[in-house]
Coordinates of C-alpha atoms in Angstrom, one line a residue:
X1 CA 212.9 87.1 -128.1
X2 CA 211.7 84.0 -127.5
X3 CA 212.5 85.2 -123.7
X4 CA 210.2 87.7 -124.1
X5 CA 206.8 86.8 -126.2
X6 CA 207.3 83.1 -123.3
X7 CA 207.1 86.6 -120.3
X8 CA 204.1 88.3 -122.6
X9 CA 202.3 85.0 -122.2
X10 CA 202.7 84.9 -118.5
X11 CA 201.8 88.1 -117.1
X12 CA 198.0 87.3 -120.0
X13 CA 197.8 84.2 -117.4
X14 CA 198.3 85.7 -114.8
X15 CA 195.7 88.9 -116.1
X16 CA 193.1 86.9 -116.8
X17 CA 193.6 84.8 -113.5
X18 CA 192.8 88.5 -111.6
X19 CA 189.8 89.0 -113.9
X20 CA 188.8 85.4 -113.5
X21 CA 188.0 85.8 -109.4
X22 CA 187.8 89.1 -109.7
X23 CA 184.4 88.0 -111.6
X24 CA 184.5 85.1 -109.0
X25 CA 184.0 87.4 -106.4
X26 CA 181.3 89.6 -107.9
X27 CA 179.2 86.3 -109.2
X28 CA 179.0 85.7 -105.7
X29 CA 177.8 89.2 -104.2
X30 CA 173.8 88.9 -104.6
X31 CA 172.0 91.3 -106.5
X32 CA 168.3 92.1 -105.5
X33 CA 166.4 91.8 -108.1
X34 CA 164.2 94.8 -108.8
X35 CA 161.0 95.5 -106.4
X36 CA 157.1 94.7 -108.3
X37 CA 154.5 97.1 -107.5
X38 CA 151.7 96.1 -105.5
X39 CA 148.3 97.7 -106.4
X40 CA 146.0 97.5 -102.5
X41 CA 141.9 98.1 -103.5
X42 CA 138.7 98.9 -100.7
X43 CA 135.1 97.7 -101.1
X44 CA 132.9 98.1 -103.1
X45 CA 129.4 100.6 -102.4
X46 CA 128.3 99.5 -105.8
X47 CA 129.2 95.7 -104.6
X48 CA 126.2 95.5 -102.5
X49 CA 124.4 97.0 -105.4
X50 CA 125.1 93.6 -107.5
X51 CA 122.3 91.2 -108.2
X52 CA 124.6 88.1 -107.7
X53 CA 125.8 90.1 -104.2
X54 CA 122.5 92.3 -102.3
X55 CA 121.1 89.1 -100.5
X56 CA 124.6 88.1 -98.2
X57 CA 127.3 91.2 -98.8
X58 CA 127.4 93.1 -96.4
X59 CA 130.1 96.0 -96.0
X60 CA 132.6 95.7 -92.9
X61 CA 134.5 98.9 -93.3
X62 CA 137.0 99.3 -96.7
X63 CA 138.6 96.8 -97.1
X64 CA 136.5 93.7 -95.6
X65 CA 133.2 92.3 -96.8
X66 CA 131.1 90.1 -94.9
X67 CA 128.0 87.3 -95.8
X68 CA 124.8 87.2 -93.8
X69 CA 124.0 83.9 -95.2
X70 CA 127.8 81.7 -94.0
X71 CA 128.5 84.4 -91.0
X72 CA 132.2 84.9 -91.9
X73 CA 134.3 87.6 -92.8
X74 CA 136.8 88.7 -95.3
X75 CA 139.6 90.7 -96.5
X76 CA 139.2 92.6 -99.8
X77 CA 142.2 94.6 -100.1
X78 CA 144.8 92.5 -102.7
X79 CA 141.5 90.6 -105.2
X80 CA 139.2 93.5 -105.2
X81 CA 135.6 91.7 -106.1
X82 CA 137.5 88.6 -107.4
X83 CA 138.7 87.8 -103.5
X84 CA 133.5 88.0 -104.0
X85 CA 133.0 85.6 -106.5
X86 CA 135.7 83.3 -105.2
X87 CA 133.7 83.7 -101.7
X88 CA 130.6 83.6 -104.1
X89 CA 131.7 79.8 -105.9
X90 CA 132.7 78.2 -101.9
X91 CA 130.8 75.1 -101.4
X92 CA 131.0 76.4 -97.8
X93 CA 128.6 79.2 -99.3
X94 CA 126.4 77.3 -101.6
X95 CA 125.4 74.4 -98.5
X96 CA 124.5 77.8 -96.4
X97 CA 122.4 79.7 -99.4
X98 CA 120.1 76.7 -99.6
X99 CA 120.5 76.1 -96.0
X100 CA 118.9 79.7 -96.1
X101 CA 116.4 79.3 -98.2
X102 CA 114.9 76.2 -96.9
X103 CA 114.6 77.2 -93.2
X104 CA 112.8 80.4 -92.5
X105 CA 114.0 82.6 -89.3
X106 CA 111.7 83.2 -86.6
X107 CA 111.6 86.8 -87.0
X108 CA 109.3 85.9 -90.4
X109 CA 106.9 84.2 -87.9
X110 CA 106.9 87.4 -85.9
X111 CA 105.1 90.1 -86.5
X112 CA 106.7 93.9 -88.8
X113 CA 107.5 97.1 -86.8
X114 CA 105.6 100.0 -87.6
X115 CA 103.0 97.8 -89.7
X116 CA 99.9 99.6 -88.8
X117 CA 97.7 96.2 -89.5
X118 CA 99.4 94.5 -87.0
X119 CA 98.9 97.4 -84.6
X120 CA 95.6 97.1 -85.5
X121 CA 95.8 93.6 -84.6
X122 CA 97.0 94.5 -81.7
X123 CA 94.8 96.9 -80.2
X124 CA 92.5 95.5 -80.3
X125 CA 93.4 91.6 -78.5
X126 CA 94.4 95.0 -75.2
X127 CA 91.4 96.4 -75.5
X128 CA 89.9 92.4 -75.6
X129 CA 91.5 91.1 -73.2
X130 CA 91.0 94.1 -71.0
X131 CA 87.1 93.7 -70.8
X132 CA 87.0 90.8 -70.1
X133 CA 88.9 91.7 -67.0
X134 CA 86.9 94.8 -66.5
X135 CA 83.4 92.3 -66.0
X136 CA 85.6 89.7 -64.4
X137 CA 85.5 87.3 -67.7
X138 CA 87.4 83.9 -67.4
X139 CA 90.6 84.3 -70.2
X140 CA 88.4 81.2 -72.0
X141 CA 85.1 82.9 -72.4
X142 CA 87.5 85.3 -73.3
X143 CA 88.7 83.3 -75.8
X144 CA 86.2 81.8 -77.3
X145 CA 84.0 85.2 -77.5
X146 CA 87.5 86.5 -80.3
X147 CA 87.3 83.2 -81.9
X148 CA 82.8 83.8 -82.4
X149 CA 83.8 87.3 -83.4
X150 CA 86.0 86.1 -86.4
X151 CA 83.1 84.1 -87.0
X152 CA 80.4 86.2 -87.4
X153 CA 82.8 89.7 -89.0
X154 CA 84.1 87.1 -91.9
X155 CA 84.1 90.3 -93.9
X156 CA 86.8 91.7 -91.6
X157 CA 90.2 91.2 -92.4
X158 CA 91.3 92.4 -88.9
X159 CA 88.6 89.6 -87.0
X160 CA 90.8 87.0 -88.8
X161 CA 93.9 88.1 -87.0
X162 CA 92.1 88.5 -83.6
X163 CA 93.6 85.3 -82.2
X164 CA 94.0 85.2 -77.7
X165 CA 94.4 82.3 -76.0
X166 CA 94.9 81.4 -72.2
X167 CA 97.9 81.7 -72.6
X168 CA 98.4 84.9 -74.7
X169 CA 95.3 87.2 -73.0
X170 CA 97.7 86.3 -69.0
X171 CA 100.6 87.4 -70.5
X172 CA 99.1 90.9 -71.6
X173 CA 97.2 90.9 -68.8
X174 CA 100.0 90.3 -66.2
X175 CA 103.6 92.4 -68.6
X176 CA 101.1 95.2 -70.2
X177 CA 97.9 95.6 -68.7
X178 CA 98.9 95.5 -64.7
X179 CA 102.4 97.4 -65.4
X180 CA 100.4 100.5 -66.9
X181 CA 97.7 100.2 -64.1
X182 CA 100.2 100.4 -61.5
X183 CA 102.0 103.1 -62.7
X184 CA 98.3 105.2 -63.7
X185 CA 98.2 104.9 -59.8
X186 CA 102.0 105.8 -58.8
X187 CA 101.6 109.3 -62.1
X188 CA 97.8 110.6 -60.1
X189 CA 99.2 109.6 -56.4
X190 CA 102.1 112.0 -57.3
X191 CA 104.9 109.9 -56.3
X192 CA 109.0 110.6 -56.1
X193 CA 107.9 114.5 -56.1
X194 CA 107.3 116.8 -53.2
X195 CA 103.6 117.4 -52.5
X196 CA 103.1 113.0 -53.1
X197 CA 100.2 111.9 -51.2
X198 CA 99.7 110.5 -47.7
X199 CA 97.8 106.9 -48.1
X200 CA 96.4 104.4 -46.5
X201 CA 97.7 100.4 -46.9
X202 CA 95.6 97.9 -46.8
X203 CA 95.5 93.7 -46.7
X204 CA 94.1 90.7 -46.7
X205 CA 94.8 86.7 -46.5
X206 CA 93.2 84.8 -49.3
X207 CA 93.5 81.2 -50.2
X208 CA 93.2 80.0 -53.4
X209 CA 93.5 75.8 -53.8
X210 CA 97.0 75.1 -51.7
X211 CA 98.2 78.4 -52.4
X212 CA 98.2 81.7 -49.8
X213 CA 98.5 85.1 -50.9
X214 CA 97.7 88.3 -50.5
X215 CA 96.6 91.6 -51.5
X216 CA 97.9 95.1 -51.1
X217 CA 96.3 97.7 -52.1
X218 CA 96.1 101.3 -51.0
X219 CA 93.3 104.5 -50.4
X220 CA 94.1 108.3 -51.0
X221 CA 92.3 111.0 -52.3
X222 CA 92.9 112.3 -55.7
X223 CA 92.2 116.5 -56.4
X224 CA 90.9 115.0 -60.0
X225 CA 89.6 111.6 -58.9
X226 CA 88.5 112.6 -55.3
X227 CA 88.2 109.2 -53.2
X228 CA 90.4 106.1 -54.8
X229 CA 91.3 102.0 -54.2
X230 CA 93.8 101.1 -55.9
X231 CA 94.9 97.4 -55.6
X232 CA 99.0 97.4 -55.8
X233 CA 99.8 93.9 -55.8
X234 CA 99.1 90.3 -55.0
X235 CA 101.8 88.4 -53.2
X236 CA 102.1 84.6 -52.6
X237 CA 103.2 84.0 -49.3
X238 CA 102.8 80.8 -47.1
X239 CA 104.1 82.4 -44.5
X240 CA 100.9 84.2 -42.1
X241 CA 103.5 85.6 -39.3
X242 CA 103.6 89.4 -38.2
X243 CA 106.8 89.6 -39.6
X244 CA 106.9 88.5 -43.1
X245 CA 102.5 89.7 -43.7
X246 CA 104.6 93.0 -42.4
X247 CA 107.7 92.6 -44.9
X248 CA 105.2 91.4 -47.9
X249 CA 104.3 95.3 -47.4
X250 CA 107.2 97.2 -47.0
X251 CA 108.4 95.7 -49.9
X252 CA 105.8 96.0 -52.3
X253 CA 105.4 99.2 -51.6
X254 CA 108.9 100.9 -51.6
X255 CA 108.8 98.5 -55.0
X256 CA 106.7 101.1 -56.5
X257 CA 108.9 103.9 -54.9
X258 CA 106.2 105.0 -51.7
X259 CA 107.5 106.0 -48.9
X260 CA 106.5 104.3 -45.2
X261 CA 106.0 107.6 -44.2
X262 CA 104.3 108.7 -46.1
X263 CA 101.1 105.6 -44.8
X264 CA 98.3 107.3 -42.6
X265 CA 96.8 104.8 -41.6
X266 CA 96.8 100.9 -42.3
X267 CA 93.3 98.9 -42.5
X268 CA 92.9 94.9 -42.6
X269 CA 90.9 92.2 -40.3
X270 CA 90.5 92.1 -36.5
X271 CA 92.9 89.4 -36.9
X272 CA 95.3 89.2 -33.7
X273 CA 99.0 88.5 -36.4
X274 CA 97.1 91.7 -38.0
X275 CA 95.9 94.2 -35.0
X276 CA 97.6 92.1 -31.2
X277 CA 99.4 94.4 -28.8
X278 CA 102.7 92.9 -28.9
X279 CA 103.5 90.5 -31.9
X280 CA 101.0 92.4 -35.5
X281 CA 101.2 93.6 -38.4
X282 CA 100.4 96.8 -37.4
X283 CA 103.0 97.3 -34.3
X284 CA 105.6 96.0 -36.2
X285 CA 104.8 99.0 -39.2
X286 CA 103.5 101.2 -36.6
X287 CA 107.5 101.5 -35.2
X288 CA 108.5 102.3 -38.7
X289 CA 105.6 105.3 -38.5
X290 CA 105.0 106.4 -34.8
X291 CA 101.9 108.5 -36.6
X292 CA 100.5 105.4 -38.6
X293 CA 96.7 105.1 -37.5
X294 CA 94.4 101.9 -37.0
X295 CA 92.1 101.5 -38.9
X296 CA 91.0 98.0 -38.3
X297 CA 87.6 96.8 -40.0
X298 CA 84.4 98.0 -38.6
X299 CA 82.8 95.8 -40.5
X300 CA 83.3 92.8 -38.6
X301 CA 82.3 94.1 -35.8
X302 CA 79.0 95.6 -36.2
X303 CA 78.3 91.3 -38.3
X304 CA 80.2 89.3 -35.0
X305 CA 78.4 91.7 -32.5
X306 CA 75.1 91.2 -34.3
X307 CA 75.8 87.0 -34.2
X308 CA 77.5 86.9 -30.6
X309 CA 74.6 88.4 -29.7
X310 CA 71.8 86.3 -31.1
X311 CA 72.6 83.1 -29.3
X312 CA 71.1 84.9 -25.8
X313 CA 67.9 83.9 -27.9
X314 CA 66.0 80.0 -27.4
X315 CA 65.5 79.7 -30.7
X316 CA 68.2 79.6 -33.6
X317 CA 67.4 82.1 -36.6
X318 CA 71.1 81.6 -38.3
X319 CA 70.4 78.1 -38.3
X320 CA 66.6 78.2 -39.2
X321 CA 67.5 79.8 -42.7
X322 CA 70.9 77.4 -43.7
X323 CA 68.1 74.5 -42.7
X324 CA 65.4 76.0 -44.6
X325 CA 68.2 76.1 -48.1
X326 CA 69.4 73.1 -47.2
X327 CA 66.2 71.4 -47.5
X328 CA 65.7 72.6 -51.1
X329 CA 69.3 73.1 -52.8
X330 CA 69.5 70.0 -54.1
X331 CA 65.9 68.5 -55.1
X332 CA 63.8 69.4 -57.8
X333 CA 60.9 67.3 -56.5
X334 CA 61.3 69.4 -53.4
X335 CA 61.4 72.6 -54.9
X336 CA 58.0 71.5 -57.3
X337 CA 56.4 70.7 -54.1
X338 CA 57.4 74.4 -52.4
X339 CA 56.4 75.9 -55.7
X340 CA 52.5 74.4 -55.0
X341 CA 52.3 75.9 -51.5
X342 CA 53.2 79.7 -53.1
X343 CA 50.4 78.6 -55.8
X344 CA 48.0 77.1 -52.9
X345 CA 48.7 80.5 -51.1
X346 CA 48.4 83.0 -54.1
X347 CA 52.3 84.0 -53.3
X348 CA 54.7 85.3 -55.9
X349 CA 57.6 82.5 -55.6
X350 CA 61.3 83.1 -54.6
X351 CA 64.5 81.0 -54.3
X352 CA 65.5 80.8 -51.0
X353 CA 69.0 82.3 -50.1
X354 CA 71.9 80.3 -48.5
X355 CA 73.0 82.1 -45.5
X356 CA 77.5 82.2 -45.8
X357 CA 78.2 82.0 -42.7
X358 CA 81.7 83.9 -43.0
X359 CA 79.7 86.9 -45.0
X360 CA 78.0 89.6 -43.0
X361 CA 75.9 90.7 -45.2
X362 CA 74.0 87.3 -46.3
X363 CA 72.1 86.7 -43.6
X364 CA 70.0 89.8 -43.4
X365 CA 69.3 88.5 -47.0
X366 CA 68.3 85.5 -46.6
X367 CA 66.4 86.1 -43.2
X368 CA 64.8 88.2 -45.0
X369 CA 63.7 86.3 -48.4
X370 CA 62.0 83.6 -46.1
X371 CA 60.7 86.0 -44.2
X372 CA 58.6 87.1 -47.7
X373 CA 58.2 84.0 -48.6
X374 CA 57.4 82.8 -45.2
X375 CA 53.6 81.0 -45.4
X376 CA 54.4 78.9 -48.5
X377 CA 57.6 77.5 -46.3
X378 CA 55.4 77.2 -43.1
X379 CA 52.7 74.8 -44.7
X380 CA 55.0 72.6 -46.6
X381 CA 56.6 72.3 -43.5
X382 CA 53.6 71.0 -41.6
X383 CA 52.3 69.1 -44.3
X384 CA 55.9 67.3 -44.0
X385 CA 54.5 66.3 -40.6
X386 CA 57.1 66.6 -37.4
X387 CA 58.3 62.4 -38.4
X388 CA 59.4 63.5 -41.9
X389 CA 60.5 67.2 -40.6
X390 CA 64.1 68.7 -39.4
X391 CA 63.3 69.6 -35.7
X392 CA 65.4 72.7 -35.7
X393 CA 62.8 74.0 -38.3
X394 CA 59.8 71.9 -36.3
X395 CA 61.0 73.7 -33.7
X396 CA 59.3 77.1 -35.1
X397 CA 56.3 76.2 -36.7
X398 CA 54.8 73.1 -34.0
X399 CA 53.0 75.9 -32.2
X400 CA 51.0 76.1 -35.6
X401 CA 50.7 72.6 -37.3
X402 CA 46.7 72.3 -36.2
X403 CA 45.4 75.7 -37.7
X404 CA 43.5 76.3 -41.0
X405 CA 45.7 78.5 -43.4
X406 CA 43.5 81.7 -43.0
X407 CA 45.6 81.1 -39.5
X408 CA 49.2 81.0 -41.4
X409 CA 48.7 84.2 -42.6
X410 CA 47.8 86.0 -39.5
X411 CA 48.7 84.6 -36.0
X412 CA 52.0 85.1 -35.4
X413 CA 53.8 83.1 -32.5
X414 CA 56.4 82.7 -30.1
X415 CA 59.0 81.7 -32.0
X416 CA 58.3 84.3 -35.8
X417 CA 58.6 86.6 -32.9
X418 CA 62.2 85.3 -32.6
X419 CA 62.8 85.0 -36.8
X420 CA 60.9 89.4 -37.2
X421 CA 62.9 90.0 -34.1
X422 CA 66.0 88.5 -35.6
X423 CA 65.4 90.4 -38.6
X424 CA 64.3 93.9 -36.7
X425 CA 67.9 94.3 -35.5
X426 CA 70.2 92.5 -38.3
X427 CA 68.5 95.4 -40.6
X428 CA 69.7 97.8 -38.3
X429 CA 73.1 96.1 -38.1
X430 CA 73.0 96.0 -42.3
X431 CA 72.4 100.0 -43.4
X432 CA 75.4 100.9 -41.6
X433 CA 77.3 97.8 -42.3
X434 CA 76.6 99.0 -46.6
X435 CA 77.6 102.6 -45.1
X436 CA 81.0 101.1 -44.4
X437 CA 81.9 99.7 -46.6
X438 CA 81.3 102.1 -49.3
X439 CA 83.4 103.4 -52.0
X440 CA 83.3 106.6 -50.4
X441 CA 83.8 106.7 -47.3
X442 CA 86.3 109.1 -45.2
X443 CA 87.3 108.5 -42.0
X444 CA 85.8 112.1 -41.1
X445 CA 82.2 109.7 -40.8
X446 CA 83.4 106.6 -40.1
X447 CA 82.6 107.7 -36.0
X448 CA 79.0 109.1 -37.2
X449 CA 78.4 105.9 -38.6
X450 CA 79.1 103.9 -35.2
X451 CA 78.0 106.6 -32.9
X452 CA 74.9 106.9 -35.2
X453 CA 74.4 102.4 -34.6
X454 CA 75.1 102.7 -30.7
X455 CA 72.1 105.1 -30.3
X456 CA 69.8 103.6 -32.6
X457 CA 69.9 100.9 -30.3
X458 CA 69.9 102.6 -26.9
X459 CA 66.9 103.9 -27.9
X460 CA 64.8 101.0 -28.8
X461 CA 65.4 99.4 -26.4
X462 CA 64.8 102.3 -24.0
X463 CA 61.6 102.5 -25.7
X464 CA 60.6 98.5 -25.8
X465 CA 60.9 98.7 -29.6
X466 CA 61.1 95.4 -31.0
X467 CA 60.2 96.0 -34.2
X468 CA 56.7 97.0 -35.5
X469 CA 55.3 92.6 -35.7
X470 CA 57.0 91.5 -33.2
X471 CA 55.5 94.5 -31.1
X472 CA 51.5 93.8 -32.8
X473 CA 52.6 89.9 -31.9
X474 CA 53.6 91.6 -28.3
X475 CA 50.0 92.4 -27.5
X476 CA 48.5 88.5 -27.9
X477 CA 51.2 86.4 -26.2
X478 CA 50.3 84.8 -22.4
X479 CA 51.7 87.1 -20.0
X480 CA 54.9 83.8 -19.1
X481 CA 55.6 83.3 -23.7
X482 CA 56.1 87.4 -23.3
X483 CA 57.8 88.0 -19.7
X484 CA 60.1 84.9 -21.8
X485 CA 60.8 87.1 -25.1
X486 CA 61.3 90.7 -22.9
X487 CA 63.9 88.8 -21.4
X488 CA 65.8 88.0 -24.6
X489 CA 65.2 90.3 -26.4
X490 CA 66.8 92.5 -23.9
X491 CA 70.0 91.0 -23.4
X492 CA 70.3 91.2 -27.0
X493 CA 70.3 94.9 -27.2
X494 CA 72.4 94.6 -23.8
X495 CA 75.2 91.9 -25.7
X496 CA 75.7 94.3 -29.1
X497 CA 75.7 97.8 -27.1
X498 CA 79.2 95.7 -25.1
X499 CA 80.2 94.0 -28.3
X500 CA 80.7 97.5 -29.4
X501 CA 82.1 99.4 -26.8
X502 CA 85.0 96.3 -26.8
X503 CA 86.3 96.0 -30.3
X504 CA 85.1 100.3 -30.8
X505 CA 86.8 103.5 -28.7
X506 CA 83.6 105.4 -28.5
X507 CA 85.5 107.8 -25.9
X508 CA 89.2 107.7 -27.0
X509 CA 88.7 107.4 -30.8
X510 CA 91.1 109.2 -32.7
X511 CA 88.3 109.0 -35.3
X512 CA 86.0 111.7 -33.1
X513 CA 88.5 114.4 -33.5
X514 CA 87.9 114.9 -37.8
X515 CA 83.9 114.2 -36.9
X516 CA 84.1 118.2 -37.0
X517 CA 85.7 117.5 -40.9
X518 CA 82.7 116.0 -41.9
X519 CA 80.7 118.2 -44.0
X520 CA 78.0 116.0 -45.5

């Protein structure tokens, strides 16, 4: 009995140990925890309308928001609106909001888009600048006029808002008016179409201080408006070589999508760089377009013919006009003395005109004014006497030093015959120059104008006609003086014809074949 109890007790202990060991092993095995279910949030459009968020909160996508004040993005996937509130209370956001309220963006100073009033102001400013450019006003003058308008029209809200200083006016011209004008020209020329217009190219050199500028212009025929002369480009180039000028012209044309093959002629002054035989702008353009015509400036030809012919005269009439203008141009006292001479002879006072040697129209105008005032001018210098008078001027008037005032009007001595003769032939030259300078002149009229000029000179040479005043005076001149004058006057006509023949080809000019197309 005792042994069986002992055996049973040992069995129970063994079972207990096994159970304990099994429990230990079971507890050693990791039991996975129960998973907690998670929820995600998305951006709600109502947040952007919230009074606290609408000034800075922006939706990026369904899970992301952006703060415009801090310029940062943050997720709302896990916390939803709580993430927005957390960002709202952050120090960085608070500082960004304070900076935003104290510092305005540059856009606050710019005109708002689609604002009718601001658009009206812009239109007024552009119109004012265009008006100034069209009438050759300076930017300063335009700015002054705009400021005056704002004070004159105080009841106008628009006038008060119009401001256009030099910098702004220049920007409007360069970035608004100039591109628009070129666009209109190219549209009128029908560029990039099958019916694009042939055109002539014109260039010149212009100095402004230490700048060398080359305007590039075109001349073409418009069905709507007839012959048109338009400025296409203004190039700054300090290199006056033929290669550089040609390159500038080609670049200006290519920039406007104009074809070199459409150029009908090249026009410029008669400098060798433009029309030299071997290395000139014309020859280089001729290499690019074999059908190019030479359209040099015949106004220069006529002007130079007149100046060259006057060298045959023993009296320098051109120098006379320069000396007389210089006498009165800078002296109020001398002008008053001259006015007294006008009043004494009962002649209406007229100011002397300045002759500029590089301008072909100024000599005739200055000489014409001088002849209208000649009795009074002559009396002024005679009153001065030989000692106080310029010797070049005295040469013209010394023969009448002791004449009476009445004779100053009627008698025409030899020296004055030269003045009237130069005035006579300069009038012929000037008339034809004005015709050539017409904006409506076409190639069909050129040869006729040049031929008519030559014929008029030949006719006067054959008729020995030197002007009505001279013809009347020659009857009373001594024979020796008359012979001297006729010899020099005929030489002037000869030099005029020789110069015209040298620089205009009357026999083989291509423009003579266009003459039959002239409908006028």
